[in-house]
Coordinates of C-alpha atoms in Angstrom, one line a residue:
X67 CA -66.4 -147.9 180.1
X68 CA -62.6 -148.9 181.1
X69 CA -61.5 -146.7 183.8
X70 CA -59.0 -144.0 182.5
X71 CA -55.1 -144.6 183.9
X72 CA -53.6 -141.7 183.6
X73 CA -49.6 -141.6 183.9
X74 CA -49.0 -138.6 185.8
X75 CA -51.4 -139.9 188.6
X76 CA -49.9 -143.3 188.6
X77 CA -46.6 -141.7 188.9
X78 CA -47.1 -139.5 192.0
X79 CA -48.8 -142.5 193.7
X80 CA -46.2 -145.1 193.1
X81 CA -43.1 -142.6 193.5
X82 CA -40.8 -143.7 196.4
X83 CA -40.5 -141.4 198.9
X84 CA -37.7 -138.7 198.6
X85 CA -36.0 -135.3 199.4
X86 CA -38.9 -133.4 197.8
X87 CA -41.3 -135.1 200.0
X88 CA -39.5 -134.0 202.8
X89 CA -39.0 -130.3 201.5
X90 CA -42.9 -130.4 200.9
X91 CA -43.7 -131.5 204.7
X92 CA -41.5 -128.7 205.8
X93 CA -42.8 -126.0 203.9
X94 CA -46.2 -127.2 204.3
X95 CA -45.3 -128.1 208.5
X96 CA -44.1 -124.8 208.8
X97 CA -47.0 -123.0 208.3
X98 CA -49.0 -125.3 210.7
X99 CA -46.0 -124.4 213.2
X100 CA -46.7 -120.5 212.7
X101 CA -50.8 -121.5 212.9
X102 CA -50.3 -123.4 216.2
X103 CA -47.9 -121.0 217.9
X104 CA -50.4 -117.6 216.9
X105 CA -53.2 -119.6 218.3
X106 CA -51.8 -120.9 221.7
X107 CA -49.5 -118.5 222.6
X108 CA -52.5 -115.9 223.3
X109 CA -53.4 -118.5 226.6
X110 CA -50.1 -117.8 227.8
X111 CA -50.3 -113.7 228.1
X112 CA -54.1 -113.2 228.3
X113 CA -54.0 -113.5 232.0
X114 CA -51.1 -110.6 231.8
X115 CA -53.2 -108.7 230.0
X116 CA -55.9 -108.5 232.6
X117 CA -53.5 -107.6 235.4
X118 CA -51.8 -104.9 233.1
X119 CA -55.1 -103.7 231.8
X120 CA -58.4 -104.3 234.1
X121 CA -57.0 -103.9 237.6
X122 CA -59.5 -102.7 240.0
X123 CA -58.0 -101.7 243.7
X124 CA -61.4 -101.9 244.7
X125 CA -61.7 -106.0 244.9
X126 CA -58.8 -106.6 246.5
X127 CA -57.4 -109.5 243.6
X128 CA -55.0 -109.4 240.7
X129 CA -56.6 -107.7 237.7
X130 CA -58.7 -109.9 235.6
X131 CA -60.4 -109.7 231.3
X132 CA -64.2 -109.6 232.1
X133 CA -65.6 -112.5 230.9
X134 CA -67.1 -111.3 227.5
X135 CA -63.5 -109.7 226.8
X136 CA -61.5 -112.7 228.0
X137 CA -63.8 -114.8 225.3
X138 CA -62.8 -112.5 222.6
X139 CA -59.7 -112.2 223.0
X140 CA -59.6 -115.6 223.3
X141 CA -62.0 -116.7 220.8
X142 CA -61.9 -114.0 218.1
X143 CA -58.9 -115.6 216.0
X144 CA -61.0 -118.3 215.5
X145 CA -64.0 -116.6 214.2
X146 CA -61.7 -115.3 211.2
X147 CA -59.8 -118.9 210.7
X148 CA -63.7 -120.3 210.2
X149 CA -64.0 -117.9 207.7
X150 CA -60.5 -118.3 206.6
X151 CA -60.9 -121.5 205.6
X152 CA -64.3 -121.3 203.9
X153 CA -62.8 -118.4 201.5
X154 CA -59.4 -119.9 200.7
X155 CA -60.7 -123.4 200.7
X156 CA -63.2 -122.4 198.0
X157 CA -60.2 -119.8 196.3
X158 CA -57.8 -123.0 196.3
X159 CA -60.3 -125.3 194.0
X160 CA -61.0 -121.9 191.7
X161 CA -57.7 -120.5 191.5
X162 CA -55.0 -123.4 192.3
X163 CA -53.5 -124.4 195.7
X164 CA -50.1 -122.7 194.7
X165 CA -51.7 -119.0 193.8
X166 CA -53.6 -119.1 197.0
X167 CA -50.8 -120.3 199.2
X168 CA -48.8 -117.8 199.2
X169 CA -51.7 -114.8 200.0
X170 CA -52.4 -116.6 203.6
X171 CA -48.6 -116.3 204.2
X172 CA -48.2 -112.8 204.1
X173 CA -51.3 -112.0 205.9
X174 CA -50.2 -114.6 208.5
X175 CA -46.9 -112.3 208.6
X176 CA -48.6 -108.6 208.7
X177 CA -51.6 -109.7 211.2
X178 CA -49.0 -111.4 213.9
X179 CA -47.0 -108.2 213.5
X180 CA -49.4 -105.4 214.2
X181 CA -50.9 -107.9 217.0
X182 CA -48.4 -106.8 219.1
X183 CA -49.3 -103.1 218.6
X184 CA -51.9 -100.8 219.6
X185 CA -54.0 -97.4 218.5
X186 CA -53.8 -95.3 222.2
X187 CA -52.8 -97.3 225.7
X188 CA -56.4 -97.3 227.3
X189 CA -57.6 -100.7 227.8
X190 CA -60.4 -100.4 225.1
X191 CA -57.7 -99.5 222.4
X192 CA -55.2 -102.5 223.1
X193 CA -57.8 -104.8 223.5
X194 CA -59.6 -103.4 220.7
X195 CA -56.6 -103.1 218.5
X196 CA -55.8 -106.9 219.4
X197 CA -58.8 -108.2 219.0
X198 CA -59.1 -107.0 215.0
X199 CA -55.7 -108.0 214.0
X200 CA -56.1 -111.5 215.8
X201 CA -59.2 -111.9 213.5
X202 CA -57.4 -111.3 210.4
X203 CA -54.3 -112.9 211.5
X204 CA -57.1 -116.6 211.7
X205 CA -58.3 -115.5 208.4
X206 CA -54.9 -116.3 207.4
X207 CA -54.4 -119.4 209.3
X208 CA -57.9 -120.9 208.3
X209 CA -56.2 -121.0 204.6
X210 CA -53.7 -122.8 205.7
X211 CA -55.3 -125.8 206.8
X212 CA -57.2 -126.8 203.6
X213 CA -54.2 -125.5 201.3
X214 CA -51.9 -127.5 203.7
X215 CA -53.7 -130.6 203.6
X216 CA -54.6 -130.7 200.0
X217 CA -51.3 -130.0 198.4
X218 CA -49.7 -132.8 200.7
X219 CA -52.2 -135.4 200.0
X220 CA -51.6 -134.8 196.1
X221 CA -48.1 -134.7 196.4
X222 CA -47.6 -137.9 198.3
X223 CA -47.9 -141.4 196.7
X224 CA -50.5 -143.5 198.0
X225 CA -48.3 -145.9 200.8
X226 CA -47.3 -143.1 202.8
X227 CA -49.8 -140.4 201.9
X228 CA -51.5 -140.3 205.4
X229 CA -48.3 -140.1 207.0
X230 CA -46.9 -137.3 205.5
X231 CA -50.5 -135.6 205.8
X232 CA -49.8 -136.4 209.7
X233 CA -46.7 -135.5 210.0
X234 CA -47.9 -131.9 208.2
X235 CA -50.6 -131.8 210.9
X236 CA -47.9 -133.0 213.9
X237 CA -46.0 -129.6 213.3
X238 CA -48.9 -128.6 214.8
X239 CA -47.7 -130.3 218.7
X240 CA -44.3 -128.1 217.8
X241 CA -45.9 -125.0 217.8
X242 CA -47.9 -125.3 220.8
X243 CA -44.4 -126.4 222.5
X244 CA -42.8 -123.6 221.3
X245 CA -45.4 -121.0 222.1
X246 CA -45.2 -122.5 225.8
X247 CA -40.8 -122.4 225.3
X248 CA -40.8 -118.8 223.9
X249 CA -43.3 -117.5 226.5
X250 CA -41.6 -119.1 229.4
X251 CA -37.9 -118.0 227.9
X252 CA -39.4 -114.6 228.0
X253 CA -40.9 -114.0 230.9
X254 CA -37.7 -115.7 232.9
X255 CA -35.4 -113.0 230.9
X256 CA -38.2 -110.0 232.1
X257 CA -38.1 -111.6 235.6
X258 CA -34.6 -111.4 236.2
X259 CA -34.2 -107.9 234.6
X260 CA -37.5 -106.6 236.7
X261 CA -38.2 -108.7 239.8
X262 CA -41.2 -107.5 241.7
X263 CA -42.9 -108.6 244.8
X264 CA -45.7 -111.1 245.2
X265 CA -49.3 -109.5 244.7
X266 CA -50.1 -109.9 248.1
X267 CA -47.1 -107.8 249.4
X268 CA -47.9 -104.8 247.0
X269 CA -51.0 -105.0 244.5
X270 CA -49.7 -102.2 242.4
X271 CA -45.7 -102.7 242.4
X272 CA -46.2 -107.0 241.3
X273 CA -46.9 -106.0 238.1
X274 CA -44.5 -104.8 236.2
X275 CA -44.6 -102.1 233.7
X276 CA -42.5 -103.8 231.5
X277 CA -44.7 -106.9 231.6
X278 CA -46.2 -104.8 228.4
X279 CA -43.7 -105.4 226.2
X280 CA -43.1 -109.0 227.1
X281 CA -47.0 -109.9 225.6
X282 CA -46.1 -107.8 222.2
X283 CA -42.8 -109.5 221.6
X284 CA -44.5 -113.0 222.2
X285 CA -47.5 -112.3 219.8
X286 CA -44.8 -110.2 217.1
X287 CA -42.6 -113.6 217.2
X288 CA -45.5 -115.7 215.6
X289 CA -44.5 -114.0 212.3
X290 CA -41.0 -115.0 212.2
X291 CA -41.5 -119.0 211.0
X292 CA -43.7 -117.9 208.8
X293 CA -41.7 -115.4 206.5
X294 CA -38.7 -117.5 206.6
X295 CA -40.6 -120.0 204.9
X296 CA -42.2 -117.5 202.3
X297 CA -39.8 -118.2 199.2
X298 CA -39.6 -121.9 199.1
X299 CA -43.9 -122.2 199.3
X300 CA -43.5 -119.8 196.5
X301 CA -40.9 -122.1 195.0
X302 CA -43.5 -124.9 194.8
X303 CA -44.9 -125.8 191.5
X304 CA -48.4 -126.4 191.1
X305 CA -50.1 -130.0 192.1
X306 CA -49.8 -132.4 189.4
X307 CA -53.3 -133.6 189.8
X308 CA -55.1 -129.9 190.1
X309 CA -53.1 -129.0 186.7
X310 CA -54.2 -132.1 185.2
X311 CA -57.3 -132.2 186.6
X312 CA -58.7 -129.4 186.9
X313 CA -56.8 -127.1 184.3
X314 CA -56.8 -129.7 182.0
X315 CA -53.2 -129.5 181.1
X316 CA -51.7 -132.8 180.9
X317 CA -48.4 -131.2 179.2
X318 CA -47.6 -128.9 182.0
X319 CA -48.8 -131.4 184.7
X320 CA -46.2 -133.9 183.6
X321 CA -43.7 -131.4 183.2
X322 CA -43.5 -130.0 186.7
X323 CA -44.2 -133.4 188.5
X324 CA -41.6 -134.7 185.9
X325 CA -39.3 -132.1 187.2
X326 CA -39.8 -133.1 191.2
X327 CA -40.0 -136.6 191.3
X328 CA -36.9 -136.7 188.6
X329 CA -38.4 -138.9 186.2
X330 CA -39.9 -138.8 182.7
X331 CA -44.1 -138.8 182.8
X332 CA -46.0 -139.0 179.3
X333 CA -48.6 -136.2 178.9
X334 CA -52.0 -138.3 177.7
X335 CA -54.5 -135.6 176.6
X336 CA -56.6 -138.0 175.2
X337 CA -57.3 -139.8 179.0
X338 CA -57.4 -136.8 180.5
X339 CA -60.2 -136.1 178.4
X340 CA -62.1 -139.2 179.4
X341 CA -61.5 -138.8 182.5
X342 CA -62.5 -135.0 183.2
X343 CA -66.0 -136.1 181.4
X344 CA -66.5 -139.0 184.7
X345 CA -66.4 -135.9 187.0
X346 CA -67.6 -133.4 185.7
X347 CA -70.1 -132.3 188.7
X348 CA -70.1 -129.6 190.7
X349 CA -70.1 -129.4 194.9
X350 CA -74.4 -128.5 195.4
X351 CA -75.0 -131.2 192.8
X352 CA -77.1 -134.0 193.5
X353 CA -74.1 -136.6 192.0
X354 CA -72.1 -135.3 194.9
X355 CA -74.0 -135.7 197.5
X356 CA -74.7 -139.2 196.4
X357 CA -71.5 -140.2 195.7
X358 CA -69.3 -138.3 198.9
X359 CA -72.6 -136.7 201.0
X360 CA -72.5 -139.3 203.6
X361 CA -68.7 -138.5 204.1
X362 CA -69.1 -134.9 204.3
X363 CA -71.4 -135.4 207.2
X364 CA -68.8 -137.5 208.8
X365 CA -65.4 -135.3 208.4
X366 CA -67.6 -132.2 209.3
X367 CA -69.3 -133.4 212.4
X368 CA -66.3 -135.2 213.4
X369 CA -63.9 -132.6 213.4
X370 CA -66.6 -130.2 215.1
X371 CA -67.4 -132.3 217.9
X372 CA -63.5 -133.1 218.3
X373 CA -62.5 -129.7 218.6
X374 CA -65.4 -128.3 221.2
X375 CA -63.1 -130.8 223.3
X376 CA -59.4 -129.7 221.7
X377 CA -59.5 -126.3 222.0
X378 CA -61.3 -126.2 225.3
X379 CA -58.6 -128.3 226.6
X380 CA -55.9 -126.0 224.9
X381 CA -57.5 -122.6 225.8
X382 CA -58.8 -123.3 229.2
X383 CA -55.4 -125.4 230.8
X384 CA -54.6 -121.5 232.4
X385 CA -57.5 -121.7 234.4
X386 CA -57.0 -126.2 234.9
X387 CA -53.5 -125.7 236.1
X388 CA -53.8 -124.0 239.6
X389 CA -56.1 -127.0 240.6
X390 CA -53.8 -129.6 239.4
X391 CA -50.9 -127.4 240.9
X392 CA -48.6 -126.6 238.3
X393 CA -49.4 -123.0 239.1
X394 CA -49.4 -121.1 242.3
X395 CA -52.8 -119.0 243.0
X396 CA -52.3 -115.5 241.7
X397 CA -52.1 -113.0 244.5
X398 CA -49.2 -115.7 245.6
X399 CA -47.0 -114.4 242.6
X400 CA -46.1 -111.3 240.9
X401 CA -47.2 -110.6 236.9
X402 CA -44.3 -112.1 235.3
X403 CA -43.9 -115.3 237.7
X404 CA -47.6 -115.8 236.5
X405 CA -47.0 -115.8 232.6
X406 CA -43.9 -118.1 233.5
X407 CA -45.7 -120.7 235.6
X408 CA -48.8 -120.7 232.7
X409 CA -46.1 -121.2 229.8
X410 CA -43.9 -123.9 232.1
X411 CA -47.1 -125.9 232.5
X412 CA -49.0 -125.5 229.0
X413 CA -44.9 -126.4 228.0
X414 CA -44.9 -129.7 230.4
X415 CA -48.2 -130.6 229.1
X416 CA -47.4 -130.1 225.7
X417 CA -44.3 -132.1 225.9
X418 CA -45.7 -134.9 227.8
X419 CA -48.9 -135.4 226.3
X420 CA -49.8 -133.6 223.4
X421 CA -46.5 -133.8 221.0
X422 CA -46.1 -137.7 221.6
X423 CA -49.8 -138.2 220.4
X424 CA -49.1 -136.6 217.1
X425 CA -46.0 -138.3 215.9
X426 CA -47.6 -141.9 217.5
X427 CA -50.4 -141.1 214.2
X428 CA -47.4 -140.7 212.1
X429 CA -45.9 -143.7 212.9
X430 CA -48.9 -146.0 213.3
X431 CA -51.6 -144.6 210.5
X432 CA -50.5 -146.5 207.9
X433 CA -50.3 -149.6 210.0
X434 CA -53.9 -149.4 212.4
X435 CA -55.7 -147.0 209.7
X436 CA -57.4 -143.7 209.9
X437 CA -60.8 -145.2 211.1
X438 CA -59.6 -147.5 214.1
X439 CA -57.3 -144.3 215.0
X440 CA -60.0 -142.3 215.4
X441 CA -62.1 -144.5 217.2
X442 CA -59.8 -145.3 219.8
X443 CA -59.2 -141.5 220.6
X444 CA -62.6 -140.5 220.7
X445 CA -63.7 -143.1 223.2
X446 CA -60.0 -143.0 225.1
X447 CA -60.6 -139.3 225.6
X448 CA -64.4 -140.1 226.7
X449 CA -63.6 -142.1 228.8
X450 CA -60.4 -140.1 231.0
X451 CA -62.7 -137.1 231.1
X452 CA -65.8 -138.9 232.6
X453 CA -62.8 -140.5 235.2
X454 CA -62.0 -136.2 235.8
X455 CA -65.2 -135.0 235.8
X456 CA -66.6 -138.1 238.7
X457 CA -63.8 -137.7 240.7
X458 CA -62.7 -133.7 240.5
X459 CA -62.8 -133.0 244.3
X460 CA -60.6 -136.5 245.0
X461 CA -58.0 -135.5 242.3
X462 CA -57.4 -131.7 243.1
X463 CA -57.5 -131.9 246.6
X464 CA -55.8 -135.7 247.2
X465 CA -54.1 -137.2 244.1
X466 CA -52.8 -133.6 241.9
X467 CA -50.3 -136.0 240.3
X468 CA -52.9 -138.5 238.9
X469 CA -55.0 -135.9 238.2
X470 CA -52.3 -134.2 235.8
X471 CA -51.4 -137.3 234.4
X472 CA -55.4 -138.4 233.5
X473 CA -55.2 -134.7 232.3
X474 CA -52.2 -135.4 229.5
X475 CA -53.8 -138.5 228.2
X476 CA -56.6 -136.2 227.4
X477 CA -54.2 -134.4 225.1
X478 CA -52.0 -137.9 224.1
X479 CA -55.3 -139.5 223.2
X480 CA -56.7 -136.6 221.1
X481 CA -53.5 -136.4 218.7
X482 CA -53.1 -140.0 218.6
X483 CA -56.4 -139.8 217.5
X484 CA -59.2 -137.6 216.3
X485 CA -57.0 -134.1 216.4
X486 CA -54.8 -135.8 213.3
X487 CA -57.4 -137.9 211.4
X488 CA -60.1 -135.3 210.6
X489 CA -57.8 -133.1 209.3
X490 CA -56.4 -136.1 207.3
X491 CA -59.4 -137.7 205.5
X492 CA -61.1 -134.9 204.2
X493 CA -57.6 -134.3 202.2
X494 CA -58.7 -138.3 201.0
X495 CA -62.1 -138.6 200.7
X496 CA -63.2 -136.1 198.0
X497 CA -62.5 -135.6 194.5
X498 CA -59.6 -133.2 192.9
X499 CA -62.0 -130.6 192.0
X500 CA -63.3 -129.9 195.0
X501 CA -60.9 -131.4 197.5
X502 CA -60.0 -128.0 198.9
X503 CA -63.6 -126.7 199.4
X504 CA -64.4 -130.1 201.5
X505 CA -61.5 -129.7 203.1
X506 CA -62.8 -126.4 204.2
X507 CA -66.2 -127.2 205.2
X508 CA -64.7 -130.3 207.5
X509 CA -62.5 -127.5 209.1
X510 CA -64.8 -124.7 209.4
X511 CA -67.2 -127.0 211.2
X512 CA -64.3 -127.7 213.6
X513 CA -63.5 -124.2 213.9
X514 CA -67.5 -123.6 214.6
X515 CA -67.0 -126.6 217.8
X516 CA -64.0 -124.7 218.6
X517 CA -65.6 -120.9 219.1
X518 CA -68.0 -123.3 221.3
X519 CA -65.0 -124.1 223.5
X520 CA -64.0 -120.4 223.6
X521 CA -66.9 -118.7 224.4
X522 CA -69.3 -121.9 226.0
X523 CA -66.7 -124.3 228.1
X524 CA -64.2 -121.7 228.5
X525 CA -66.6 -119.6 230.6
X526 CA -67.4 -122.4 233.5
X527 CA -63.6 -122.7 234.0
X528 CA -62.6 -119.2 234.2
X529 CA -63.5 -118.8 238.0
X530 CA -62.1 -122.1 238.9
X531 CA -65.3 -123.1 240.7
X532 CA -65.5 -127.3 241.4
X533 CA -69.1 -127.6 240.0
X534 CA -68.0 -125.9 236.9
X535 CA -65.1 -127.5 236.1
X536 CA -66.9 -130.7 236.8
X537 CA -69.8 -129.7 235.1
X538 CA -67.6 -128.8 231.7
X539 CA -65.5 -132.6 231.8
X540 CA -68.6 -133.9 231.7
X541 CA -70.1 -132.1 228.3
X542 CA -66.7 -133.1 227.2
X543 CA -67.1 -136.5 227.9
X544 CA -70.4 -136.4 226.5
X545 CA -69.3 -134.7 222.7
X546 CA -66.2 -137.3 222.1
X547 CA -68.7 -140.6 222.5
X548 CA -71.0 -138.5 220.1
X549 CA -67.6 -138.3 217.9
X550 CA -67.0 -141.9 218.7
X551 CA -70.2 -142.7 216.8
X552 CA -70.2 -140.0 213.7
X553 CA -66.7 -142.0 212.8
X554 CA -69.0 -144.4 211.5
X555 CA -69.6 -142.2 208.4
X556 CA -66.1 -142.2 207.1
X557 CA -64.2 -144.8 205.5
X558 CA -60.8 -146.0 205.4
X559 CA -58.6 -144.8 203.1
X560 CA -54.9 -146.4 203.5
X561 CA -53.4 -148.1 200.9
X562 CA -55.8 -146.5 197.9
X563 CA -54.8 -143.6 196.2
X564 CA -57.0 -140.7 195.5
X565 CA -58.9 -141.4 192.4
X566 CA -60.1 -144.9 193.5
X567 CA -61.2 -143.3 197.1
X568 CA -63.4 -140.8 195.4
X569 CA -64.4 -142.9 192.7
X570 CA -62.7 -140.1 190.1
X571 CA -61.0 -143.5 188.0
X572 CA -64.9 -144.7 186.9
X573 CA -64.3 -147.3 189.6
X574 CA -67.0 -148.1 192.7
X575 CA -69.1 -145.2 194.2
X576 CA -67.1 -143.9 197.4
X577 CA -69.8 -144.3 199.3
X578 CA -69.4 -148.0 198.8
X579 CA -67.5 -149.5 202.6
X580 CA -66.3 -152.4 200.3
X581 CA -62.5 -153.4 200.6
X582 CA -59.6 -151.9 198.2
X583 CA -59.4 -155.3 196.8
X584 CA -63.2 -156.0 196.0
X585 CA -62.8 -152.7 194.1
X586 CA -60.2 -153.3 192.3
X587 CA -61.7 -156.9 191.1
X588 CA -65.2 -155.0 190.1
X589 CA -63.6 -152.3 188.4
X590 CA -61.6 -155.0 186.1
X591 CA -64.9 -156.8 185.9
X592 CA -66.1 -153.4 184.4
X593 CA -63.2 -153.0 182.1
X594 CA -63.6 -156.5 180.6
X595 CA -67.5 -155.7 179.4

């Protein structure tokens, strides 16, 4: 059977690049902004919220979250963005990517709101109160990413594809700058307005009462990007290929990707037929696990061994900093000064190492390739926290400098890297129908190695103990060569479009490693039988 060419698919993936592209990274970069900034931004005030909250006169030291509470606080947004993404990856596949898109927005909006409020002032009730909008508010955000990712991938054509699902992704590296900027604009207003002395001078008078508002304002200001960009995701017309595809309505799918790409697409009902009956399989079959089962395994364990070691960095650098000393030792500063010196360095760090890694995969994925991208990272990030983990007790106490640069490469090494690929081929690798839902799975299992950074690694960095700390590089180390080798699952994916990586256009098996030229010559050997 001669593999069906249909003209609305061959149009999005040989389009040239222009303004819609651009408007569709925004829109779509703007929400991984808001999903960044609501994430990180909670490292920046949860140490606040222990001195406001849990001091005890009785220990003589700053107030502090217990442990368990530190965790959740910590940990709980990303209990509801696993479940997030399982629920509106599935929804996105059922329903459409555009119907969906929208619902994750506004709860992204409401939850960041009523984060910064509270039912009663006991610590119990704010905590409490926190804790259940933050889960709602990553129920939100865990749509996002398979949404995000899917509706990029379908919209771009197939040269620059994983750029644009990069550069999606890099807004990412702006939001953690800016939750770093806005919390260490902040507390540098609050400062000057209410100084206070040094804990050590007076344990009740260095914090400051008004240090309450200062964590509500910074959570409330997540919502802000988001609504702003409310109208124009609504503005978006459905994907030409889930229309098409999945719908089954090759009029209206040439229509609206007609209208956007500003050129005139034939609608070819008869093809689509043809090609609807090559796929017609559903996720639990066994077609699909033959055909994309060995990929699954790969984006999922990928991503969820890459981000025990992401968001362990990102949620546990409060607790790194003091020993590389870009923050002074608590009872050495009042509340505020502590908040400001947390956001300065998560800001420096962010800067420095974590934003330049991102846009690098923009650049250079279409050049080196997901798979050699990936590699590199995993093994590069191996590798520099083995170097912290041997020589801990050298760095903090004799070389801080080379110790906070080994520390950024960490970050440089993970975006120009793993961070940005497994959230880029699983948006590749599967077929239209259930694109989303894989997309989903890959991230949920990353959200799954992230809650192990939260509530596992964050825990033998919270006293700042040397063993610990030690002990944590090390499992660190240990997951990103285990990453390094679960690479070998996925494929590459540059240079084909969609339909010919999934095997949706009757062409090879996408389990099949074989080049995009030794595909193309079997599938015209196919077509001339």
């Amino acid at each position: 059977m001669s593999s069906p060419n249909l003209a609305v698919l061959n149009a999005l993936d040989t389009a040239r690049t222009q303004w819609y592209h651009v408007t569709a990274i925004v829109i779509a970069g703007m929400g991984f902004f808001t999903d960044a900034y609501d994430l990180f931004c909670i490292s920046t005030i949860s140490k606040l919220l222990g001195r406001l909250y849990y001091y005890d006169p009785t220990t003589g030291a700053p107030g502090k979250l217990p442990v368990p509470v530190n965790n959740f606080v910590i940990g709980v947004a990303l209990v509801g963005t696993l479940s997030g993404q399982l629920v509106f990856g599935w929804l996105g596949d059922k329903l459409g990517r555009k119907k969906v898109y929208g619902i994750t927005l506004v709860l992204m909006v409401i939850c960041a709101i009523c984060s910064g409020l509270s039912f009663g002032s006991t610590a119990k009730s704010v905590i409490g109160t926190l804790c259940f909008f933050r889960f709602w508010l990553g129920f939100g955000i865990g749509g996002d990413y398979p949404l995000s990712a899917t509706i990029m991938s379908e919209y771009a054509n197939k040269k620059t594809r994983g750029a644009f699902i990069a550069a999606v992704f890099a807004m990412q590296g702006v939001g953690i700058i800016a939750a770093g900027l806005v919390s260490m604009t902040l507390s540098a207003l609050f400062l000057k307005m209410y100084p206070a002395p040094h804990f050590e001078d007076n344990h009740v008078l260095s914090t400051q009462p008004e240090a309450d508002f200062l964590w509500r304002i910074v959570l409330m200001l997540g919502a802000l990007p988001a609504l702003l960009t409310y109208y124009w995701r609504m503005k978006m017309p459905e994907t030409g290929r889930y229309t098409a595809l999945i719908k089954g309505n090759a009029k209206q799918a040439a229509a609206d990707m007609g209208r956007v790409l500003d050129i005139e697409i034939k609608a070819e009902d008869d093809k689509l037929a043809q090609f609807k009956s090559l796929n017609d399989y559903s996720l639990l079959s066994k077609e699909f696990f033959g055909r994309h089962g060995r990929h699954l395994l790969g984006t999922m364990s990928t991503w969820f061994l890459l981000d025990i070691a992401f968001y362990s960095q990102n949620l546990t650098q409060k607790d790194i900093f003091p020993a590389i000393g870009l923050v002074s030792p608590a009872t050495k500063i009042n509340a505020l000064r502590e908040v400001f010196e947390t956001s300065k360095a998560m800001f420096v760090i962010a800067m420095l190492g974590t934003f330049p890694g991102y846009w690098f995969t923009v650049f250079f994925i279409e050049k080196i390739g997901r798979f050699i991208i990936q590699l590199v990272g995993f093994f590069m990030m191996s590798v520099f926290m083995l170097m912290i983990g041997l020589k801990y007790d050298y760095l903090k106490s004799e070389n801080k400098r080379l110790f906070a640069i080994l520390y950024g490469l960490t970050f440089f090494f993970a975006n120009f890297g793993p961070n940005s690929t497994t959230f880029v081929l699983p948006a590749e690798l599967f077929p239209t129908r259930v694109r989303s839902t894989c997309h989903a799975l890959s991230a949920a299992a990353g959200k799954a190695g992230a809650m192990i950074g939260a509530f596992a690694i964050q825990g033998y960095t919270l006293d700042q103990k040397t063993d610990k700390i030690k002990k944590a590089m090390m499992i660190l180390a240990f997951t990103n060569m285990l990453g390094f080798f679960c690479t070998f699952l996925v494929t590459e994916t540059k240079g084909r479009s969609l339909e010919e990586i999934s095997g949706e256009d009757g062409g090879l098996d996408s389990g099949d490693n074989s080049t995009a030229t030794e595909m193309e010559n079997r599938n015209a050997n196919r077509s001339g039988l």
